[in-house]
Coordinates of C-alpha atoms in Angstrom, one line a residue:
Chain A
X12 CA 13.4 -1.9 29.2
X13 CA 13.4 -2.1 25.4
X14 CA 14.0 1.2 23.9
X15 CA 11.2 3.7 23.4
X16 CA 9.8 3.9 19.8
X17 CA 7.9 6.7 18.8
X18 CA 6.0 8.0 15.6
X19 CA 7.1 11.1 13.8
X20 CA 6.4 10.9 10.2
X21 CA 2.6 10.3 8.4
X22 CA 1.8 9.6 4.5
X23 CA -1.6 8.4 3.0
X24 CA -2.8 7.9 -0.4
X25 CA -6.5 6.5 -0.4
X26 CA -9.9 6.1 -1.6
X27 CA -10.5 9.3 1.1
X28 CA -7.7 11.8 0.6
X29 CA -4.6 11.6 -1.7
X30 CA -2.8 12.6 1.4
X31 CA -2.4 12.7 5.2
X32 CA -4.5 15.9 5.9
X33 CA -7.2 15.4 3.1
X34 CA -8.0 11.7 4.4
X35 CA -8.2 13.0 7.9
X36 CA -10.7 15.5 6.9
X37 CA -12.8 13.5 4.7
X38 CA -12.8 11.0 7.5
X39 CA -14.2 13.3 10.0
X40 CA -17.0 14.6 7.7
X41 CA -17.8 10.8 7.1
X42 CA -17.1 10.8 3.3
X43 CA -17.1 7.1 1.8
X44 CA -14.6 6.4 -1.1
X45 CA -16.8 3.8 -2.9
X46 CA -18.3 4.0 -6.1
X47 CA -18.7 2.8 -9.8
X48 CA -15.4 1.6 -11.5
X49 CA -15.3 3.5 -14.9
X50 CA -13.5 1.2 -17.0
X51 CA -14.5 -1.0 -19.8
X52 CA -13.6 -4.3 -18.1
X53 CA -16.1 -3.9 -16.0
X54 CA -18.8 -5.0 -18.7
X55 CA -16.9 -6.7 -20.8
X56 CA -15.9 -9.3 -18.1
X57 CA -19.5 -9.2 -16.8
X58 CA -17.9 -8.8 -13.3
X59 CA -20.8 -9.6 -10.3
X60 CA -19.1 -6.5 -8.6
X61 CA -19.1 -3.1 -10.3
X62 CA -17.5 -1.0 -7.7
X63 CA -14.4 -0.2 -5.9
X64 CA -13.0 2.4 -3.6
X65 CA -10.0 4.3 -6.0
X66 CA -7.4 6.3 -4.8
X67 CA -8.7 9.8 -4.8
X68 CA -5.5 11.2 -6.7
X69 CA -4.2 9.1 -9.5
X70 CA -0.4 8.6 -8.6
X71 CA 0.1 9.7 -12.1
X72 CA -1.0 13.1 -10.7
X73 CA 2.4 13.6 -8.3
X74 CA 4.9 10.9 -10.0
X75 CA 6.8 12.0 -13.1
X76 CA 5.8 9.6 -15.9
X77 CA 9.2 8.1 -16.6
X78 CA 9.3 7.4 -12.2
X79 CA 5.4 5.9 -12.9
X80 CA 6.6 4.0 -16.1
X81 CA 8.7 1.7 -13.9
X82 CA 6.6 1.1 -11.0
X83 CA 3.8 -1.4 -10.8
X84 CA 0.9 0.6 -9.1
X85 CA 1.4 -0.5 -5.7
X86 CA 4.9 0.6 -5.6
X87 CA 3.4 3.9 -6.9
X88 CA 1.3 4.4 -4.1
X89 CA 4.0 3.4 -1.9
X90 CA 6.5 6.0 -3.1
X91 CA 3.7 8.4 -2.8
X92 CA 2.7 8.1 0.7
X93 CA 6.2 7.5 1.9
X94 CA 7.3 10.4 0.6
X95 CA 4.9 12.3 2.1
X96 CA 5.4 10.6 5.4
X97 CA 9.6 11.6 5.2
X98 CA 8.6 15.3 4.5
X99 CA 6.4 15.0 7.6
X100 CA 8.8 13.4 9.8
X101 CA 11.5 17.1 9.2
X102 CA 14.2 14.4 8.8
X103 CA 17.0 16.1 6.7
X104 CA 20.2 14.6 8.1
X105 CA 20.4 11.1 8.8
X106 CA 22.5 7.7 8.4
X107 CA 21.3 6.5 5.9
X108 CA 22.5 2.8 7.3
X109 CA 20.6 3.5 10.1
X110 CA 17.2 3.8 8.3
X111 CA 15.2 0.3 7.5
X112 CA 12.0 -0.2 5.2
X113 CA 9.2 -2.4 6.1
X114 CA 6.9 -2.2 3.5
X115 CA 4.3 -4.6 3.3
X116 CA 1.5 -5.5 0.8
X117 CA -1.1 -8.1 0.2
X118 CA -0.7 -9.5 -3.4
X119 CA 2.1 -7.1 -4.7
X120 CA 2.5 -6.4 -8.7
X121 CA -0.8 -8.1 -10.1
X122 CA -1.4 -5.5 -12.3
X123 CA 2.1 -6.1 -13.9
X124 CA 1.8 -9.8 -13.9
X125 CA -1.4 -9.9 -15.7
X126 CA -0.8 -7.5 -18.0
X127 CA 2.3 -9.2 -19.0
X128 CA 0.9 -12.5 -19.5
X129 CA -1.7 -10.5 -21.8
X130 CA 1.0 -9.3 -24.2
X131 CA 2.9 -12.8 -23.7
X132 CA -0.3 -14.2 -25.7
X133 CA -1.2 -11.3 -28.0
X134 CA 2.6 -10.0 -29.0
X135 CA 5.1 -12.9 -28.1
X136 CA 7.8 -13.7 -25.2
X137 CA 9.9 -10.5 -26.9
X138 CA 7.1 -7.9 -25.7
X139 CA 7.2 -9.0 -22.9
X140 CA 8.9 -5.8 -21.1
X141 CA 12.7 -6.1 -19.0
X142 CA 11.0 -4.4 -16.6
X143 CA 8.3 -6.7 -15.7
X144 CA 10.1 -8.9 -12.7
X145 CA 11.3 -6.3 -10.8
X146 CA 8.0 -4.5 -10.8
X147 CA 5.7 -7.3 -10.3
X148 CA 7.9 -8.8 -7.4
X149 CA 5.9 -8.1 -3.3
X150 CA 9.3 -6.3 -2.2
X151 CA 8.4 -3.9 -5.0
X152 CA 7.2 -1.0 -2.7
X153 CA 9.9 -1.7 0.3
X154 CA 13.0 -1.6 -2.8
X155 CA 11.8 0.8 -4.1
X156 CA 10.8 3.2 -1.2
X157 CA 14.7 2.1 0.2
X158 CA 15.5 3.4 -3.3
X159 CA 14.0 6.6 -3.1
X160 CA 15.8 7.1 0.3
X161 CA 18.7 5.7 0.4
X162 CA 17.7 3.4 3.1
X163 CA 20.5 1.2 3.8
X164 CA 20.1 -0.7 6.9
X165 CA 17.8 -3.5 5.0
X166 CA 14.4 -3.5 3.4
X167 CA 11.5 -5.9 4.3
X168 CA 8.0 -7.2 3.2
X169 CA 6.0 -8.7 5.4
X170 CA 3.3 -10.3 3.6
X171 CA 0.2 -11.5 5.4
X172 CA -2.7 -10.7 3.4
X173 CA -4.9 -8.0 5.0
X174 CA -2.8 -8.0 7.8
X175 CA 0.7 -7.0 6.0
X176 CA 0.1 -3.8 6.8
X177 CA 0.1 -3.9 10.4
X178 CA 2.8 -6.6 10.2
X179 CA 5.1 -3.7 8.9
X180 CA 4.8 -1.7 12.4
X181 CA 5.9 -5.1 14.3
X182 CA 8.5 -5.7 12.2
X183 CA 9.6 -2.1 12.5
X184 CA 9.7 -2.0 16.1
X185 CA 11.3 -5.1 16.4
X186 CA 14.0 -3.4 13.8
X187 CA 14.4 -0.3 16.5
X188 CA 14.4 -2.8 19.4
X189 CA 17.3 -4.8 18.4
X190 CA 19.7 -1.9 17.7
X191 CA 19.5 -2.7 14.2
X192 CA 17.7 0.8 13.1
X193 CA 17.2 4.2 14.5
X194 CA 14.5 4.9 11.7
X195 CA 12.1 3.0 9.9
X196 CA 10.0 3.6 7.2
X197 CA 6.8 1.3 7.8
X198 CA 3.8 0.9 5.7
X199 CA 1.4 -1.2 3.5
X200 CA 0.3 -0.7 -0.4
X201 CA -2.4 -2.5 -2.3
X202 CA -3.1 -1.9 -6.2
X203 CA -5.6 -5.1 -6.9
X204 CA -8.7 -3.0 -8.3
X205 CA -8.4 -5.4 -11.3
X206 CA -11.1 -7.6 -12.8
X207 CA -9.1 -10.7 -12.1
X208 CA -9.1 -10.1 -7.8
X209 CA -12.5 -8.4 -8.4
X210 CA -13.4 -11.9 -9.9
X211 CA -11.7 -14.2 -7.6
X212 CA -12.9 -12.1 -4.1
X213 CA -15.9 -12.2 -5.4
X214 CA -16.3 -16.0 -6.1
X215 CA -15.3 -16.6 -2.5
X216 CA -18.5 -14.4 -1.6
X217 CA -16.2 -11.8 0.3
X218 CA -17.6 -9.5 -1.4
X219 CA -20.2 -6.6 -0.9
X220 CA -22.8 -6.9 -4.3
X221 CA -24.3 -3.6 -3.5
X222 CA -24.1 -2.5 -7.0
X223 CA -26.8 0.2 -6.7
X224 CA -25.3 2.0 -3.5
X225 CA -21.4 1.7 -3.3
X226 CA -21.1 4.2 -0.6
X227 CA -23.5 2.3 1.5
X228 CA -21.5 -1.1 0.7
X229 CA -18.9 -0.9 3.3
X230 CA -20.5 -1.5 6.6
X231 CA -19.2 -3.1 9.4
X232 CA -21.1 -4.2 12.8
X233 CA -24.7 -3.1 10.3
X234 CA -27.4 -5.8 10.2
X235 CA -27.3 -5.5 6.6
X236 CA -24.0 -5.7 5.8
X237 CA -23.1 -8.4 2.9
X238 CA -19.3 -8.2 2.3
X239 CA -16.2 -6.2 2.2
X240 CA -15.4 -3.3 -0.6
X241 CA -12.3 -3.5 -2.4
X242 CA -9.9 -0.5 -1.7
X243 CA -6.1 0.5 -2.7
X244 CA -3.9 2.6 -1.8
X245 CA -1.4 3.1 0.5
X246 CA 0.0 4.2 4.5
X247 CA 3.3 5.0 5.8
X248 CA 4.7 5.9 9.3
X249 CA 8.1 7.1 10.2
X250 CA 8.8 5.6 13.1
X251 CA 12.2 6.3 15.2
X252 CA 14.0 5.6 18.7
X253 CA 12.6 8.2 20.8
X254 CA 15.8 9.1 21.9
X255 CA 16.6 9.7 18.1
X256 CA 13.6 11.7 17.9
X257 CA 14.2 14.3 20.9
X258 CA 17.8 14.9 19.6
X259 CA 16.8 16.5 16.8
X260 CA 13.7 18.3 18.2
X261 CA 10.9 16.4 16.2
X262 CA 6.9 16.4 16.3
X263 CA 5.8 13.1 18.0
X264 CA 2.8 11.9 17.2
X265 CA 2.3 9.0 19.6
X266 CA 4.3 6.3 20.8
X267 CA 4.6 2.7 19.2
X268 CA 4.3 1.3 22.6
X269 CA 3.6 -2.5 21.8
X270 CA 3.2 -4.9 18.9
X271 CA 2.0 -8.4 18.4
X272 CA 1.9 -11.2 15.7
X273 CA 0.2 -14.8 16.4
X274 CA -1.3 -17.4 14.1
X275 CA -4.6 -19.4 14.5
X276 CA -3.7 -22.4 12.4
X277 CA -7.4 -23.3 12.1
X278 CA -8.4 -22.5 8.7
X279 CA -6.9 -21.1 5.4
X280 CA -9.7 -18.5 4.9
X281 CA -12.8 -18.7 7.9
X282 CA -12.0 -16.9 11.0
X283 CA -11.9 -19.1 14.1
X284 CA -15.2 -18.4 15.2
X285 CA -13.7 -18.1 19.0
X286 CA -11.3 -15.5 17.9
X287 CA -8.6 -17.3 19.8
X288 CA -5.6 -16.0 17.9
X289 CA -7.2 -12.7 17.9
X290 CA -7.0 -12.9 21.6
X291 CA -4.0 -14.1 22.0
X292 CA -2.5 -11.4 19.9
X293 CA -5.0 -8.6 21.7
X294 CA -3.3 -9.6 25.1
X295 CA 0.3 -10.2 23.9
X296 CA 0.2 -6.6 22.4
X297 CA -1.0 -5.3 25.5
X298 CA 1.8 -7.2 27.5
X299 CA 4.6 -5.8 25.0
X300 CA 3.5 -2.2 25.4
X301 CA 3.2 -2.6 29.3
X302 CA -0.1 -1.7 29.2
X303 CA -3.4 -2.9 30.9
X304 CA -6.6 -3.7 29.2
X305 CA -8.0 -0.6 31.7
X306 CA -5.5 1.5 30.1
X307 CA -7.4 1.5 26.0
X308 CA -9.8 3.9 25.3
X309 CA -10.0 3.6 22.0
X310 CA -9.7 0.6 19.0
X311 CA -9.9 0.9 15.3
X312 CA -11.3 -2.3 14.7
X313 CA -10.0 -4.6 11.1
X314 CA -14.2 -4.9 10.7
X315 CA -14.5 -5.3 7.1
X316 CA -18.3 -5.5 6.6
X317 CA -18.2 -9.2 6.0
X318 CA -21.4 -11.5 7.8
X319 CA -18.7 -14.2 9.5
X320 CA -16.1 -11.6 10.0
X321 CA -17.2 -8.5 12.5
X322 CA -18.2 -11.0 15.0
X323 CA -15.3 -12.7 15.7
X324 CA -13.4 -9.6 16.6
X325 CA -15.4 -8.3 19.0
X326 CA -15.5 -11.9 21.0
X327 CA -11.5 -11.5 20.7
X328 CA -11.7 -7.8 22.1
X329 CA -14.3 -8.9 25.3
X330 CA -11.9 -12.1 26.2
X331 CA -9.1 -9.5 26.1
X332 CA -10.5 -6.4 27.3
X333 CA -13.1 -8.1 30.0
X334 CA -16.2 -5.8 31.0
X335 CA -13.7 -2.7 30.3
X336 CA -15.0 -3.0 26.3
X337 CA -17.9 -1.1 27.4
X338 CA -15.7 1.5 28.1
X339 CA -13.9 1.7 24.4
X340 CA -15.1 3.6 21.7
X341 CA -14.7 1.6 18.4
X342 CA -14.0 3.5 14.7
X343 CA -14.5 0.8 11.6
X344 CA -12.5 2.8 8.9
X345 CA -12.7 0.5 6.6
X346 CA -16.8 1.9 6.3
X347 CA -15.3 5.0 4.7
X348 CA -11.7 3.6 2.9
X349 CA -13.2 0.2 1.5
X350 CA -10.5 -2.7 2.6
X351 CA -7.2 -1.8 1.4
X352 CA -6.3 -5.2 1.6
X353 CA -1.8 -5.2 2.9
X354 CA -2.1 -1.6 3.0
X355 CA -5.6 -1.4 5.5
X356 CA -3.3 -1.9 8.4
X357 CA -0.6 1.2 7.7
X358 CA -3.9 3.4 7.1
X359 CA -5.8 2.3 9.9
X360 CA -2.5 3.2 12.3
X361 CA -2.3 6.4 10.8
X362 CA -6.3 6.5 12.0
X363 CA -5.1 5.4 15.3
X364 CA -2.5 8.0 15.4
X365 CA -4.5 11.1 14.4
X366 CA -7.2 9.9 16.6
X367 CA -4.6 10.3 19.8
X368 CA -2.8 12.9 18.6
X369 CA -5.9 15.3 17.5
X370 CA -8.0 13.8 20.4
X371 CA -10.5 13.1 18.3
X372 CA -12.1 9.4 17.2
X373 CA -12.5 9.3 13.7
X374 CA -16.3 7.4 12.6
X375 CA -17.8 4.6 11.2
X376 CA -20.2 5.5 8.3
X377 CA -23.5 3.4 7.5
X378 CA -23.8 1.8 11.0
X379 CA -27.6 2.2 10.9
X380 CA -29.3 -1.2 12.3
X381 CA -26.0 -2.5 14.4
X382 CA -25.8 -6.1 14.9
X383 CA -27.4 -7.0 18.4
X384 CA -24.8 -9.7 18.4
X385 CA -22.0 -6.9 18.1
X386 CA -22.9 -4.9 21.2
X387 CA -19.6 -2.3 20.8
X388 CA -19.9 1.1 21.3
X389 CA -18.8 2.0 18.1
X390 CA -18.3 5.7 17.3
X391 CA -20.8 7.3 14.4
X392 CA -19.4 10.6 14.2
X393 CA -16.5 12.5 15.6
X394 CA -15.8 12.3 19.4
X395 CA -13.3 13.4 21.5
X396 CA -10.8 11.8 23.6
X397 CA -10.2 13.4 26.8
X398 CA -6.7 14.7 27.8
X399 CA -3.8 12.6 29.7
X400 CA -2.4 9.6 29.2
X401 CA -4.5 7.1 26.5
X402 CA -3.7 3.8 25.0
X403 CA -5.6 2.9 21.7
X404 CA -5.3 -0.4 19.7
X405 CA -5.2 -1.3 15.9
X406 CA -5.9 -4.5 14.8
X407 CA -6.0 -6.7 11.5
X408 CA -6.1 -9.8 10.5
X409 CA -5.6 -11.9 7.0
X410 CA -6.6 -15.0 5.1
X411 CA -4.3 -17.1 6.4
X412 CA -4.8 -16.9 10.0
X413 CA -3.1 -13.8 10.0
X414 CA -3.6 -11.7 13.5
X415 CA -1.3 -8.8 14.5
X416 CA -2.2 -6.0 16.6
X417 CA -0.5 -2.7 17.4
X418 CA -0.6 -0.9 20.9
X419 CA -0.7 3.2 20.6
X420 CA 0.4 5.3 23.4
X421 CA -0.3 9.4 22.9
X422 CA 2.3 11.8 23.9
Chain B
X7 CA 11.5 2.8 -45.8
X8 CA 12.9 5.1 -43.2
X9 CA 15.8 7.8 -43.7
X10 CA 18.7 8.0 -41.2
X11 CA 17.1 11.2 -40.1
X12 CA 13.8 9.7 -39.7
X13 CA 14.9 6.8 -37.9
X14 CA 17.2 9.1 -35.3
X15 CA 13.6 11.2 -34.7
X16 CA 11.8 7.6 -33.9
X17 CA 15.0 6.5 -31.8
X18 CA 14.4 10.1 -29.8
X19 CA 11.1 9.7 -29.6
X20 CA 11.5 6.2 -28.1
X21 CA 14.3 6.9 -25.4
X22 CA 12.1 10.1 -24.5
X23 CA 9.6 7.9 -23.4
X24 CA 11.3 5.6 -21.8
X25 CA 13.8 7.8 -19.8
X26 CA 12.5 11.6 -20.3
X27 CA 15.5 12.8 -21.6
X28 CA 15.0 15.4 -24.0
X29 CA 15.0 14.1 -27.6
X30 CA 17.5 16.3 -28.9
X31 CA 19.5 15.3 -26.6
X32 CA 19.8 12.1 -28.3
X33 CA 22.6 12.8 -31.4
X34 CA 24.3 10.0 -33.5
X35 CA 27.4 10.6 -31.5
X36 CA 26.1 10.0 -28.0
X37 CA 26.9 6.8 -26.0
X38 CA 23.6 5.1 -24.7
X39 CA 25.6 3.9 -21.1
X40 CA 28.1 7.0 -21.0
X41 CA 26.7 10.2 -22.0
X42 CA 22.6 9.2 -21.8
X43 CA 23.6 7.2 -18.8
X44 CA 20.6 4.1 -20.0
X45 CA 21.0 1.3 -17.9
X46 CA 20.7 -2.4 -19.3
X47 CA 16.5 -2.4 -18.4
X48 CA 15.9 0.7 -20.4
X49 CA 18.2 -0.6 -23.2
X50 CA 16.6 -3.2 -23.9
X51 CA 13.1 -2.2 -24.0
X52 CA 13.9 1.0 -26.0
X53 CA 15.6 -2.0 -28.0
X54 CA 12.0 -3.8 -28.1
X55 CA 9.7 -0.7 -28.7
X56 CA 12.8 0.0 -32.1
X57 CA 11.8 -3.4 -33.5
X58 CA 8.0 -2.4 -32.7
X59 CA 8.6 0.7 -34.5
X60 CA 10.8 0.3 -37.6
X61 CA 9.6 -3.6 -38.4
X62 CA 13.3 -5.2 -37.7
X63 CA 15.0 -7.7 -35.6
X64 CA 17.8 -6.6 -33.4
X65 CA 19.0 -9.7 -32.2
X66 CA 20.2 -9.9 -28.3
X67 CA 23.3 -10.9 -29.1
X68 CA 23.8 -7.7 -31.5
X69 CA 23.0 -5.1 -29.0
X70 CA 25.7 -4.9 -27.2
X71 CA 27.7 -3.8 -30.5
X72 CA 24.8 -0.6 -30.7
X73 CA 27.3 1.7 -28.1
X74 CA 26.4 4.9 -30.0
X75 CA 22.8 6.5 -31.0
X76 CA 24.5 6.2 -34.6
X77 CA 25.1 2.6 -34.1
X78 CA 21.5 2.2 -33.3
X79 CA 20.2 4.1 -36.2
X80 CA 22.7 2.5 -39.0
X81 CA 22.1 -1.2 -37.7
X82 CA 18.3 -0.1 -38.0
X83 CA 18.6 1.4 -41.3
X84 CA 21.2 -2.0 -42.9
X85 CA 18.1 -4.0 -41.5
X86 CA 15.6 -2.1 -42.8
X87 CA 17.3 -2.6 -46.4

């Protein structure tokens, strides 16, 4: 048997809560983060898309500014939840060359690379700051996150596009697994609210154009949904050896039971249509964790709101779950959160988590004509999840072919 | 044209910003690397933001001769002239 990995430590900064506790709450009462972006770029640019879900606490509000001056927002966001997620975890003593990163993100320092292109062309190759590689660079967040905690036993960024995130929690299991960590600190973080992504998601028709109502933009399985909402932010999990986590007498959330990655080489950006990948990854996660498809109870779904992209999933989840699907209750977070893009994944497993641990599915907001071609059971406001033993899934996938899936076991 | 004392005030100003030190802690005497413990990075864009600031040139090859805060303000000051 492969060794136990459990789930100790949780940090959040998102469009929903600045932090682990607020997001939860907000979740429950069904608060959506979406709405106008107030900057000037916004017009000037012309953008087709005038909203976003922000962070709901600027980082600038809990770094120092000399910490913020050389970080790239992403890593920002990283350091914050992370940090959060280590003071949860009650870890004080620890090898430090026992403890791994795997921090992941989508598109990494684009706010740093774009703006120092801008003063390349306005002010001249001498402007342009020392700082700029090392904060525009995807292993941003995981170096500097290793940085901030003297992580010693390596550092890694999976990068899959929206499904980094969840890429991170394979990775860091693996990391336990092999002996090659006792502790890792897993996660995602996204900082691509800029007009240039804005411009570029847009032209690809991903999407929502629901200028007038942002908070009624993002939502999945709905009739009348027309594309996702860009979100930032970012997740973290601690995550240990469980029998690293009894010896020192910590909270366990849940157990990281099973994890799995797989590839559907059919098409840069358009789902397969099938959801073969999907499937593949939905049953190999299930296999990894020793669980049966009878055993879930419980999936928060990737569902970004897209037209070609709910559907899909939910062929993946009956080819893998069989008539049992009727018996999961699905939560669409990204309804409330906007699409956080590498860091969706870390946030939606933090969703997962909470939802076991609390006994309690958190909702999906704006579901109010669902698809008849999407017939889940999809949970509209809080329900609870009886006592015992439960299994619940996570799943995300990325432009790319990207699928990975994690497998949650309470405790 | 600025005065030594002027240009140690901007200096302050500058290295404040980039590494929160306190900018009285930055006195003609002090060693950027030893005492205000600056690393290359922050060198060299407190470097960039001086030529911003005062209108001079401090070529790359030169800063490695600026060890002291007093360095810094007299090569600013001869360039200034």
């Amino acid at each position: 048997m492969p060794r136990k990995v459990v789930i100790t430590g949780l940090g959040a900064t998102t469009p929903i809560g600045g932090d682990v506790p607020t997001m939860w709450a907000n979740s429950l009462k069904g608060v959506s983060g979406a709405r106008a972006i107030e900057a000037d770029w916004v017009e000037k640019y012309e953008l087709p898309v005038t909203f976003a879900a922000q962070i709901a606490t600027p980082a600038s509000e809990v770094l120092s500014r000399v910490e913020a001056k050389r970080m790239d927002p992403s890593t920002q966001f990283a350091v914050v939840a992370s940090r959060e997620a280590w003071r949860d975890s009650g870890i004080e003593d620890i090898d430090r060359d026992r403890l791994a990163v795997a921090f992941a993100t989508g598109i990494g320092g684009v706010w740093t690379l774009l703006d120092a292109w801008d003063t390349l062309r306005e002010k001249g190759p001498r402007r342009v700051l020392p700082m700029t590689v090392p904060m525009l660079m995807p292993n941003g967040p995981a170096a500097a996150v290793s940085l901030d905690l003297g992580a010693r036993a390596g550092a890694h960024t999976p990068v899959s596009a929206c499904a980094s995130g969840t890429e991170a929690l394979h990775q860091g299991l693996e990391l336990i697994r092999s002996g090659k960590a006792d502790v890792v600190m897993c996660g995602g973080a996204e900082a691509a609210i800029h007009p240039m992504p804005i411009a570029a998601f847009a032209s690809m028709q991903a999407l929502s154009r629901r200028n007038d109502e942002p908070e009624l933009a993002s939502r999945p399985y709905d009739t009348g949904r027309d594309g996702f909402v860009m979100g930032e932010g970012a997740g973290a999990l601690v995550i240990e050896a469980e029998e690293h986590a009894l010896a020192r007498g910590a909270r366990i959330y849940a157990e990281l039971a099973g994890t799995s990655v797989t590839a559907d080489a059919y098409h840069i950006t358009a789902p397969d249509p099938e959801g073969l990948g999907a499937t593949r990854a939905l049953k190999a996660a299930l296999f990894d964790a020793r669980a049966q498809a009878e055993d879930v109870v419980h999936v928060n779904a990737h569902a970004t709101s897209t037209p070609v992209g709910d559907k899909p999933e939910y062929t993946a989840l009956k080819a893998a779950l069989g008539h049992h699907l009727d018996q999961v209750a699905v939560s669409a977070t990204k309804s409330q959160t906007g699409h956080l893009l590498g860091a969706s994944g870390a946030v939606e497993a933090i969703m997962t988590v909470l939802a076991l641990h609390e006994r309690t599915m958190p909702v999906t907001i704006n579901l109010d004509d669902q698809d008849p071609e999407i017939p889940l059971d999809v949970v509209t406001a809080p329900r609870e999840l009886p006592a015992g033993d439960l299994v619940a899934l996570s799943n995300s996938f990325g432009f790319g072919g990207h699928n990975a899936v994690i497998v949650l076991r309470s405790s | 044209m600025a005065s030594n004392e002027e240009i140690l005030a901007g200096l302050a100003e500058i290295v404040n910003e980039e590494t929160g030190l306190a900018p009285e802690s930055v006195e003609m005497d002090k060693s950027f690397t030893d005492d205000l413990d600056i690393d290359s990075i922050s060198m060299m864009t407190i470097v960039v933001n001086a030529e911003e600031k005062f209108g001079v040139r401090i070529p790359d090859e030169e800063v490695k001769n600026l060890k002291t805060v007093g360095d810094a303000v007299n090569f600013i000051s001869g360039a200034q002239a």
